[in-house]
CSV table of C-alpha atoms and ligand atoms in Angstrom, one decimal:
chain,number,residue,atom,x,y,z
A,15,MET,CA,0.0,0.0,0.0
A,16,GLN,CA,1.3,3.5,-0.9
A,17,PRO,CA,1.6,6.3,1.6
A,18,PHE,CA,-0.9,9.1,1.3
A,19,GLU,CA,0.3,11.9,-1.0
A,20,LYS,CA,-0.6,14.6,1.5
A,21,PRO,CA,-0.4,14.3,5.3
A,22,ILE,CA,-3.6,13.2,7.0
A,23,LEU,CA,-3.8,14.9,10.4
A,24,VAL,CA,-5.8,13.9,13.4
A,25,THR,CA,-8.2,16.8,12.9
A,26,ARG,CA,-8.9,19.8,10.8
A,27,PRO,CA,-11.0,22.8,12.0
A,28,ILE,CA,-14.2,23.8,10.3
A,29,PHE,CA,-13.5,26.8,8.1
A,30,PRO,CA,-16.7,28.7,7.3
A,31,ASP,CA,-17.2,30.5,4.0
A,32,ILE,CA,-14.7,33.4,4.0
A,33,ASP,CA,-17.2,35.8,2.5
A,34,GLY,CA,-19.5,35.2,5.5
A,35,TYR,CA,-16.6,35.9,7.9
A,36,LYS,CA,-15.8,39.1,5.9
A,37,ASP,CA,-19.4,40.2,6.4
A,38,GLN,CA,-18.9,39.7,10.2
A,39,LEU,CA,-15.7,41.7,10.0
A,40,HIS,CA,-17.4,44.5,8.2
A,41,ASP,CA,-19.9,44.8,11.1
A,42,ILE,CA,-17.0,44.9,13.5
A,43,TRP,CA,-15.3,47.6,11.5
A,44,GLU,CA,-18.5,49.6,11.5
A,45,SER,CA,-19.1,49.2,15.2
A,46,LYS,CA,-15.5,49.9,16.1
A,47,TRP,CA,-16.0,47.4,18.9
A,48,LEU,CA,-13.4,44.6,19.3
A,49,SER,CA,-13.8,43.2,22.8
A,50,ASN,CA,-15.4,43.6,26.3
A,51,ASN,CA,-18.8,42.1,25.8
A,52,GLY,CA,-19.5,43.5,22.4
A,53,PRO,CA,-22.5,42.9,20.1
A,54,LYS,CA,-21.0,39.7,18.5
A,55,HIS,CA,-20.2,38.3,21.9
A,56,LYS,CA,-23.7,38.9,23.1
A,57,GLU,CA,-25.2,37.4,20.0
A,58,LEU,CA,-23.0,34.3,20.2
A,59,GLU,CA,-23.7,33.8,23.9
A,60,SER,CA,-27.4,33.9,23.3
A,61,LYS,CA,-27.2,31.5,20.3
A,62,ILE,CA,-25.1,28.9,22.1
A,63,LYS,CA,-27.3,29.2,25.2
A,64,ASN,CA,-30.3,28.2,23.0
A,65,TYR,CA,-28.3,25.6,21.0
A,66,ILE,CA,-27.4,23.5,24.0
A,67,SER,CA,-30.3,24.6,26.3
A,68,ALA,CA,-27.8,26.0,28.8
A,69,PRO,CA,-29.3,27.3,32.0
A,70,ASN,CA,-26.6,30.0,32.3
A,71,ILE,CA,-23.6,30.6,30.2
A,72,SER,CA,-20.4,32.8,30.1
A,73,LEU,CA,-18.1,32.9,27.2
A,74,PHE,CA,-14.3,33.0,27.6
A,75,ASN,CA,-11.1,33.6,25.5
A,76,ASN,CA,-10.1,29.9,25.9
A,77,GLY,CA,-11.2,26.8,27.8
A,78,THR,CA,-8.3,26.8,30.3
A,79,VAL,CA,-9.0,30.3,31.6
A,80,ALA,CA,-12.7,29.3,31.8
A,81,LEU,CA,-11.9,26.3,33.9
A,82,GLN,CA,-9.6,28.3,36.1
A,83,THR,CA,-12.4,30.8,36.6
A,84,ALA,CA,-14.8,28.0,37.4
A,85,VAL,CA,-12.6,26.9,40.3
A,86,GLN,CA,-12.3,30.5,41.5
A,87,SER,CA,-16.0,31.1,41.2
A,88,LEU,CA,-16.8,28.2,43.6
A,89,ARG,CA,-14.0,29.4,46.0
A,90,LEU,CA,-12.5,26.0,46.0
A,91,GLN,CA,-9.5,25.3,48.2
A,92,GLY,CA,-7.6,22.3,49.7
A,93,GLU,CA,-7.8,19.2,47.6
A,94,VAL,CA,-9.8,18.4,44.5
A,95,ILE,CA,-10.2,14.8,43.3
A,96,THR,CA,-9.6,14.5,39.6
A,97,THR,CA,-8.5,12.2,36.7
A,98,PRO,CA,-4.9,11.7,35.5
A,99,PHE,CA,-6.2,10.8,32.0
A,100,SER,CA,-6.7,14.2,30.4
A,101,PHE,CA,-5.1,17.1,28.7
A,102,PRO,CA,-2.6,19.1,31.0
A,103,ALA,CA,-5.0,22.0,31.4
A,104,THR,CA,-7.4,20.0,33.6
A,105,THR,CA,-4.9,19.6,36.5
A,106,HIS,CA,-2.9,22.7,35.9
A,107,VAL,CA,-5.9,24.9,36.7
A,108,LEU,CA,-6.0,23.3,40.1
A,109,ALA,CA,-2.3,24.0,40.7
A,110,TRP,CA,-2.6,27.6,39.5
A,111,ASN,CA,-5.4,28.0,42.1
A,112,GLY,CA,-3.1,26.7,44.9
A,113,ILE,CA,-5.2,23.5,45.1
A,114,THR,CA,-3.7,20.0,45.6
A,115,PRO,CA,-4.9,17.7,42.8
A,116,VAL,CA,-5.7,14.2,44.1
A,117,PHE,CA,-5.6,11.7,41.3
A,118,CYS,CA,-8.3,9.0,41.1
A,119,ASP,CA,-8.1,6.0,38.8
A,120,ILE,CA,-10.3,5.8,35.8
A,121,HIS,CA,-13.1,3.3,34.9
A,122,PRO,CA,-11.9,0.5,32.7
A,123,GLU,CA,-14.6,1.0,30.0
A,124,THR,CA,-15.4,4.8,30.0
A,125,LEU,CA,-11.9,5.9,30.9
A,126,THR,CA,-13.5,8.7,33.0
A,127,ILE,CA,-13.0,9.1,36.7
A,128,ASP,CA,-14.1,5.9,38.4
A,129,PRO,CA,-16.9,6.7,40.9
A,130,GLU,CA,-16.2,3.6,42.9
A,131,LYS,CA,-12.7,4.9,43.7
A,132,ILE,CA,-13.6,8.5,44.6
A,133,GLU,CA,-14.9,8.1,48.2
A,134,SER,CA,-11.7,6.5,49.5
A,135,LEU,CA,-9.8,9.6,48.4
A,136,ILE,CA,-12.0,12.1,50.3
A,137,THR,CA,-10.4,13.8,53.2
A,138,ALA,CA,-11.3,16.8,55.5
A,139,ARG,CA,-9.5,19.0,52.9
A,140,THR,CA,-11.5,17.8,49.9
A,141,THR,CA,-13.7,20.5,48.4
A,142,ALA,CA,-14.7,19.2,44.9
A,143,ILE,CA,-14.6,16.6,42.2
A,144,LEU,CA,-13.2,17.6,38.8
A,145,GLY,CA,-14.2,15.0,36.1
A,146,VAL,CA,-13.5,15.0,32.4
A,147,HIS,CA,-15.9,13.7,29.8
A,148,VAL,CA,-12.9,12.4,27.9
A,149,TYR,CA,-13.4,12.1,24.1
A,150,GLY,CA,-17.0,13.1,24.8
A,151,ILE,CA,-17.6,9.9,26.8
A,152,PRO,CA,-19.7,11.2,29.7
A,153,CYS,CA,-18.5,10.7,33.3
A,154,HIS,CA,-20.7,8.5,35.6
A,155,VAL,CA,-22.6,11.7,36.3
A,156,GLU,CA,-25.4,10.3,38.5
A,157,GLU,CA,-23.1,8.4,40.8
A,158,ILE,CA,-20.8,11.4,41.0
A,159,ASP,CA,-23.8,13.6,41.9
A,160,GLN,CA,-24.7,11.2,44.7
A,161,ILE,CA,-21.2,11.1,46.1
A,162,ALA,CA,-20.9,14.9,46.0
A,163,ALA,CA,-24.3,15.3,47.8
A,164,ARG,CA,-23.3,12.7,50.5
A,165,HIS,CA,-20.0,14.6,51.3
A,166,GLY,CA,-21.0,18.2,50.6
A,167,LEU,CA,-18.6,18.5,47.6
A,168,ARG,CA,-18.9,20.7,44.5
A,169,VAL,CA,-18.7,19.1,41.0
A,170,ILE,CA,-17.0,20.6,38.0
A,171,TYR,CA,-16.8,18.9,34.6
A,172,ASP,CA,-14.2,19.5,32.0
A,173,ALA,CA,-16.5,19.1,29.1
A,174,ALA,CA,-13.9,20.3,26.5
A,175,HIS,CA,-14.8,17.4,24.3
A,176,ALA,CA,-18.5,17.1,25.0
A,177,PHE,CA,-20.2,20.1,23.2
A,178,THR,CA,-23.7,18.9,22.2
A,179,THR,CA,-23.5,15.6,24.2
A,180,GLN,CA,-26.6,14.6,26.0
A,181,VAL,CA,-27.0,12.1,28.8
A,182,ASN,CA,-30.4,10.5,29.5
A,183,GLU,CA,-31.7,13.0,26.9
A,184,LYS,CA,-30.5,15.9,29.0
A,185,GLU,CA,-27.8,18.3,27.9
A,186,ILE,CA,-24.6,17.2,29.7
A,187,ALA,CA,-24.0,20.6,31.3
A,188,HIS,CA,-27.1,20.0,33.5
A,189,TYR,CA,-25.0,17.7,35.6
A,190,GLY,CA,-22.7,19.0,38.2
A,191,ASP,CA,-22.2,22.6,39.3
A,192,ILE,CA,-20.3,24.0,36.3
A,193,SER,CA,-19.2,22.5,33.0
A,194,MET,CA,-16.4,23.9,30.8
A,195,PHE,CA,-16.5,23.7,27.0
A,196,SER,CA,-13.4,24.4,24.9
A,197,PHE,CA,-13.9,26.2,21.5
A,198,HIS,CA,-10.3,25.7,20.4
A,199,PRO,CA,-9.9,25.1,16.6
A,200,THR,CA,-9.4,21.4,17.2
A,201,LYS,CA,-12.9,21.2,18.7
A,202,LEU,CA,-16.1,20.4,16.8
A,203,PHE,CA,-17.5,23.9,17.5
A,204,HIS,CA,-14.8,26.5,17.6
A,205,THR,CA,-14.2,30.3,17.8
A,206,GLY,CA,-10.5,30.2,16.8
A,207,GLU,CA,-9.6,30.1,20.5
A,208,GLY,CA,-12.4,30.2,23.1
A,209,GLY,CA,-14.4,28.5,25.7
A,210,ALA,CA,-17.5,28.7,27.9
A,211,LEU,CA,-18.8,27.9,31.3
A,212,VAL,CA,-22.3,26.6,31.7
A,213,TYR,CA,-23.8,26.4,35.2
A,214,ASN,CA,-27.1,25.7,36.9
A,215,ASP,CA,-27.0,28.3,39.6
A,216,SER,CA,-27.9,31.7,38.1
A,217,THR,CA,-26.5,33.5,41.1
A,218,LEU,CA,-23.0,32.5,39.9
A,219,LYS,CA,-23.4,34.6,36.8
A,220,GLU,CA,-22.5,37.9,38.4
A,221,ARG,CA,-19.3,36.5,40.1
A,222,ILE,CA,-18.1,34.7,37.0
A,223,GLU,CA,-18.6,37.8,34.9
A,224,TYR,CA,-16.6,39.9,37.4
A,225,LEU,CA,-13.9,37.2,37.6
A,226,LYS,CA,-13.4,37.1,33.8
A,227,ASN,CA,-13.1,41.0,33.7
A,228,PHE,CA,-10.4,41.7,36.3
A,229,GLY,CA,-13.1,42.0,39.0
A,230,ILE,CA,-14.1,45.4,37.7
A,231,LYS,CA,-17.6,46.4,38.9
A,232,ASN,CA,-17.5,50.0,37.5
A,233,GLU,CA,-15.1,52.8,37.0
A,234,ASP,CA,-14.8,53.4,40.7
A,235,GLU,CA,-14.8,49.8,42.1
A,236,VAL,CA,-12.7,46.6,41.6
A,237,ILE,CA,-14.3,44.0,43.9
A,238,LEU,CA,-12.4,40.8,43.2
A,239,PRO,CA,-8.9,39.6,42.1
A,240,GLY,CA,-10.2,38.7,38.6
A,241,ILE,CA,-8.4,37.8,35.4
A,242,ASN,CA,-8.8,38.6,31.7
A,243,GLY,CA,-11.0,35.8,30.3
A,244,LYS,CA,-12.9,37.8,27.8
A,245,MET,CA,-13.8,36.5,24.3
A,246,SER,CA,-13.1,39.1,21.6
A,247,GLU,CA,-15.4,40.1,18.8
A,248,LEU,CA,-13.2,38.4,16.2
A,249,GLN,CA,-13.5,35.1,18.1
A,250,ALA,CA,-17.3,35.6,18.5
A,251,ALA,CA,-17.7,36.4,14.8
A,252,MET,CA,-15.9,33.1,14.0
A,253,GLY,CA,-18.3,31.3,16.3
A,254,LEU,CA,-21.3,32.9,14.7
A,255,GLN,CA,-20.2,31.5,11.3
A,256,VAL,CA,-19.2,28.1,12.6
A,257,LEU,CA,-22.2,27.3,14.8
A,258,PRO,CA,-24.7,26.8,11.8
A,259,LEU,CA,-22.2,24.3,10.3
A,260,ILE,CA,-21.8,21.9,13.1
A,261,SER,CA,-24.8,19.7,12.6
A,262,ASP,CA,-23.6,18.9,9.1
A,263,GLU,CA,-20.1,18.4,10.3
A,264,LYS,CA,-21.4,16.0,13.0
A,265,ALA,CA,-23.4,14.0,10.3
A,266,LYS,CA,-20.2,13.7,8.2
A,267,ARG,CA,-18.2,12.6,11.2
A,268,SER,CA,-20.9,10.1,12.1
A,269,LYS,CA,-20.4,8.4,8.7
A,270,ILE,CA,-16.7,8.3,9.2
A,271,ARG,CA,-17.2,6.7,12.6
A,272,SER,CA,-19.4,4.0,11.0
A,273,VAL,CA,-16.7,3.2,8.4
A,274,TYR,CA,-13.9,3.0,11.1
A,275,THR,CA,-16.2,0.9,13.2
A,276,THR,CA,-17.1,-1.5,10.4
A,277,TYR,CA,-13.5,-2.2,9.6
A,278,LEU,CA,-11.9,-2.0,13.1
A,279,GLY,CA,-14.8,-2.9,15.4
A,280,ASN,CA,-14.3,-6.7,15.1
A,281,ALA,CA,-10.5,-6.8,14.8
A,282,PRO,CA,-9.1,-8.9,17.6
A,283,GLY,CA,-7.2,-6.7,20.0
A,284,ILE,CA,-8.9,-3.4,18.9
A,285,THR,CA,-11.7,-1.8,20.9
A,286,VAL,CA,-13.6,1.1,19.5
A,287,LEU,CA,-14.4,3.6,22.3
A,288,GLY,CA,-18.1,4.5,22.5
A,289,VAL,CA,-20.4,6.7,24.6
A,290,GLY,CA,-22.8,4.0,26.0
A,291,ALA,CA,-26.5,3.6,25.5
A,292,ASN,CA,-27.7,6.5,27.6
A,293,ALA,CA,-25.6,9.2,25.9
A,294,SER,CA,-25.3,10.8,22.5
A,295,GLN,CA,-22.0,11.4,20.5
A,296,SER,CA,-20.3,14.8,20.5
A,297,GLU,CA,-18.3,13.4,17.5
A,298,GLN,CA,-15.2,15.1,18.8
A,299,TYR,CA,-12.7,12.2,18.5
A,300,PHE,CA,-12.5,8.7,17.1
A,301,CYS,CA,-10.5,6.7,19.5
A,302,ILE,CA,-9.4,3.0,19.7
A,303,ARG,CA,-7.6,0.9,22.3
A,304,VAL,CA,-5.0,-1.5,21.2
A,305,ASP,CA,-4.3,-4.7,23.2
A,306,GLU,CA,-0.9,-5.7,21.9
A,307,ARG,CA,-1.2,-9.3,23.1
A,308,GLN,CA,-4.3,-9.9,20.9
A,309,PHE,CA,-3.5,-7.5,18.0
A,310,GLY,CA,0.1,-8.6,17.7
A,311,LEU,CA,1.4,-5.0,17.5
A,312,SER,CA,1.5,-2.3,20.1
A,313,ARG,CA,-0.3,1.1,20.0
A,314,ASP,CA,3.1,2.8,19.6
A,315,ALA,CA,4.1,0.6,16.7
A,316,ILE,CA,0.8,1.4,14.9
A,317,TYR,CA,1.3,5.1,15.6
A,318,HIS,CA,4.8,5.0,14.1
A,319,LYS,CA,3.8,2.8,11.1
A,320,LEU,CA,0.9,5.1,10.3
A,321,LYS,CA,3.4,8.0,10.1
A,322,GLU,CA,5.3,6.1,7.4
A,323,PHE,CA,2.0,6.2,5.5
A,324,ASN,CA,1.7,9.9,6.1
A,325,VAL,CA,-1.1,9.5,8.6
A,326,TYR,CA,-0.7,11.4,11.9
A,327,SER,CA,-2.7,9.8,14.7
A,328,ARG,CA,-2.4,11.1,18.3
A,329,LYS,CA,-1.8,9.4,21.6
A,330,TYR,CA,-4.3,11.4,23.5
A,331,PHE,CA,-3.8,11.2,26.6
A,332,TYR,CA,-0.3,10.0,27.0
A,333,PRO,CA,1.6,10.5,29.3
A,334,LEU,CA,-0.8,10.5,32.3
A,335,ILE,CA,-0.8,13.9,34.0
A,336,SER,CA,0.3,12.2,37.2
A,337,LYS,CA,3.6,11.5,35.4
A,338,TYR,CA,4.4,15.1,34.7
A,339,PRO,CA,7.4,16.1,36.9
A,340,CYS,CA,5.4,18.8,38.6
A,341,TYR,CA,3.0,16.1,40.0
A,342,THR,CA,5.0,13.0,40.6
A,343,ASN,CA,5.7,13.9,44.2
A,344,LEU,CA,2.0,13.7,45.1
A,345,PRO,CA,1.1,10.5,47.0
A,346,SER,CA,-1.9,10.0,44.7
A,347,ALA,CA,0.3,10.1,41.6
A,348,SER,CA,1.9,6.8,42.4
A,349,PRO,CA,1.4,4.4,39.4
A,350,ASP,CA,0.4,1.5,41.7
A,351,LYS,CA,-2.7,3.6,42.7
A,352,LEU,CA,-3.7,4.2,39.1
A,353,PRO,CA,-3.6,0.7,37.5
A,354,VAL,CA,-6.4,1.2,35.0
A,355,ALA,CA,-5.0,4.6,33.8
A,356,GLU,CA,-1.5,3.0,33.5
A,357,VAL,CA,-2.8,0.5,31.0
A,358,ALA,CA,-5.0,2.9,29.1
A,359,GLU,CA,-2.3,5.5,28.4
A,360,LYS,CA,-0.3,2.8,26.6
A,361,GLN,CA,-3.3,1.6,24.5
A,362,VAL,CA,-5.3,4.6,23.3
A,363,LEU,CA,-4.9,6.1,19.8
A,364,CYS,CA,-7.0,8.8,18.3
A,365,LEU,CA,-7.4,8.4,14.5
A,366,PRO,CA,-7.9,11.1,11.9
A,367,PHE,CA,-11.5,12.4,12.4
A,368,TYR,CA,-13.0,15.5,10.6
A,369,GLY,CA,-15.8,16.1,8.2
A,370,ASP,CA,-13.6,16.7,5.1
A,371,LEU,CA,-11.9,13.3,5.5
A,372,GLN,CA,-12.9,11.2,2.5
A,373,LEU,CA,-14.6,7.9,3.3
A,374,ASP,CA,-12.3,6.0,0.9
A,375,ASP,CA,-9.3,7.5,2.8
A,376,VAL,CA,-10.9,6.3,6.1
A,377,GLU,CA,-11.1,2.8,4.5
A,378,ARG,CA,-7.5,3.0,3.4
A,379,ILE,CA,-6.4,4.0,7.0
A,380,CYS,CA,-8.2,1.0,8.3
A,381,GLN,CA,-6.7,-1.3,5.7
A,382,ILE,CA,-3.2,0.0,6.6
A,383,ILE,CA,-3.9,-0.7,10.3
A,384,LEU,CA,-5.2,-4.2,9.6
A,385,SER,CA,-2.4,-5.0,7.3
A,386,LEU,CA,0.1,-4.4,10.0
A,387,ARG,CA,-0.9,-7.5,12.0
B,28,T4K,N1,-9.4,20.1,28.8
B,28,T4K,C1,-9.3,19.2,27.9
B,28,T4K,C2,-9.8,17.8,28.2
B,28,T4K,C3,-8.8,19.5,26.7
B,28,T4K,O1,-8.6,18.5,25.7
B,28,T4K,C4,-8.3,20.8,26.4
B,28,T4K,C5,-7.7,21.1,25.1
B,28,T4K,C6,-8.5,21.7,27.4
B,28,T4K,C7,-9.0,21.4,28.7
B,28,T4K,C8,-8.1,23.2,27.3
B,28,T4K,O2,-8.9,23.9,26.4
B,28,T4K,P1,-8.3,25.2,25.6
B,28,T4K,O3,-7.7,26.1,26.6
B,28,T4K,O4,-7.4,24.7,24.6
B,28,T4K,O5,-9.6,25.8,25.0
B,28,T4K,C9,-4.8,20.3,21.1
B,28,T4K,C10,-5.5,21.6,21.5
B,28,T4K,O6,-4.6,22.7,21.4
B,28,T4K,C11,-6.2,21.6,22.8
B,28,T4K,O7,-7.1,22.7,22.8
B,28,T4K,C12,-6.9,20.3,23.0
B,28,T4K,N2,-7.5,20.2,24.3
B,28,T4K,C13,-6.0,19.1,22.8
B,28,T4K,C14,-6.7,17.8,22.9
B,28,T4K,O8,-5.5,19.2,21.4
B,28,T4K,P2,-2.3,19.7,20.7
B,28,T4K,O9,-1.1,20.1,21.4
B,28,T4K,O10,-2.6,18.3,20.3
B,28,T4K,O11,-2.5,20.6,19.3
B,28,T4K,P3,-1.8,20.6,17.9
B,28,T4K,O12,-1.3,21.9,17.6
B,28,T4K,O13,-0.9,19.4,17.9
B,28,T4K,O14,-3.1,20.3,16.9
B,28,T4K,C15,-3.6,19.0,16.8
B,28,T4K,C16,-4.0,18.8,15.3
B,28,T4K,O15,-4.9,19.7,14.9
B,28,T4K,C17,-2.8,19.0,14.4
B,28,T4K,O16,-2.5,17.7,13.8
B,28,T4K,C18,-3.2,19.9,13.3
B,28,T4K,C19,-4.6,20.3,13.6
B,28,T4K,N3,-4.8,21.7,13.6
B,28,T4K,C20,-4.6,22.4,14.8
B,28,T4K,C21,-4.8,23.8,14.8
B,28,T4K,C22,-4.5,24.5,16.1
B,28,T4K,C23,-5.2,22.4,12.5
B,28,T4K,O17,-5.4,21.7,11.4
B,28,T4K,N4,-5.5,23.7,12.5
B,28,T4K,C24,-5.2,24.4,13.6
B,28,T4K,O18,-5.5,25.7,13.6
B,28,T4K,O19,-3.5,20.3,21.6
């Protein structure tokens, strides 16, 4: 089999029609308004609120600052129980808030924080649980709600991958206290860079809005140590052009998922990760697990071989966050306490997944993988 002529990357952002974006820019030039809660920002906030039936929403300049602000808004301190199987931002926001992350192992099927292992990690210093709907696979939201209620803890979800996901026919952000969505270009819905917090308690809105704007109340008063988390008009304009395109993008990705699943779903040693019967797909990633003993080749070997064919898969999320030098001194980071995550980080592989990927190219990627055995 020949390598692909052009590199096939793990993802490609949606690029809306350039003339539509130019029209948006024209409005911005007319208004002479580039940031600080401008008209595009207001329009996008209201459109996303409706799109995902969000009870309350605040837009941000990126998902990481949004998550950091979520932690601040709930005045969390002490220890927060979280997953080591995620993007660095998830744990770093705790460290930046002076909070000790406590790593909890993940569930062997969903790869999200394992609810059965959370309670043994709760101490007098624990203030919250920070779960990640990794690849858009929902956390065990109902069990986590129950644990939080039993112990008086807050719940934040890093929902960076879960825009449009529903659980039990409810939008995912209805679970927990606050959910963070990332609108980075690698995400299904994007604003160039960007993010949002969605939350159930409307009384949080005022505090979150102050926190993301330096704590400024008015020209005479600064009432909180806030940060700059504001989404610009250029970002919001991109979001306004991208939002109408995502249902079509999801439909295309769903077909790509079917082709991958048809070819790889029954291959011994390969498991296609799915969301489970009670949830819907965000179509953010297509991820497999490779069991070397059954497949005959390791995940790393497949990753390198694919590169020889000009296919750039990604080992999201390797290495585990608990293995970063800044966290290895934590007692909870010890590999023997995270046995499921230890196996997962060596097996997961995200394959190219975006609407413009041709279905016959997807078939070819599958054939390459299967031919490696
Ligand atoms: N929590 C979780 C669970 C997350 O996954 C993330 C971000 C966050 C929090 C933080 O949210 P933000 O603050 O970012 O809003 C990428 C993204 O930069 C990152 O946003 C994302 N997660 C993560 C999973 O993926 P890298 O280091 O893999 O990006 P990079 O530059 O290697 O890009 C990946 C692929 O996308 C490349 O093969 C090329 C393609 N690409 C990328 C960009 C930026 C394009 O084709 N065009 C582009 O403009 O982190």
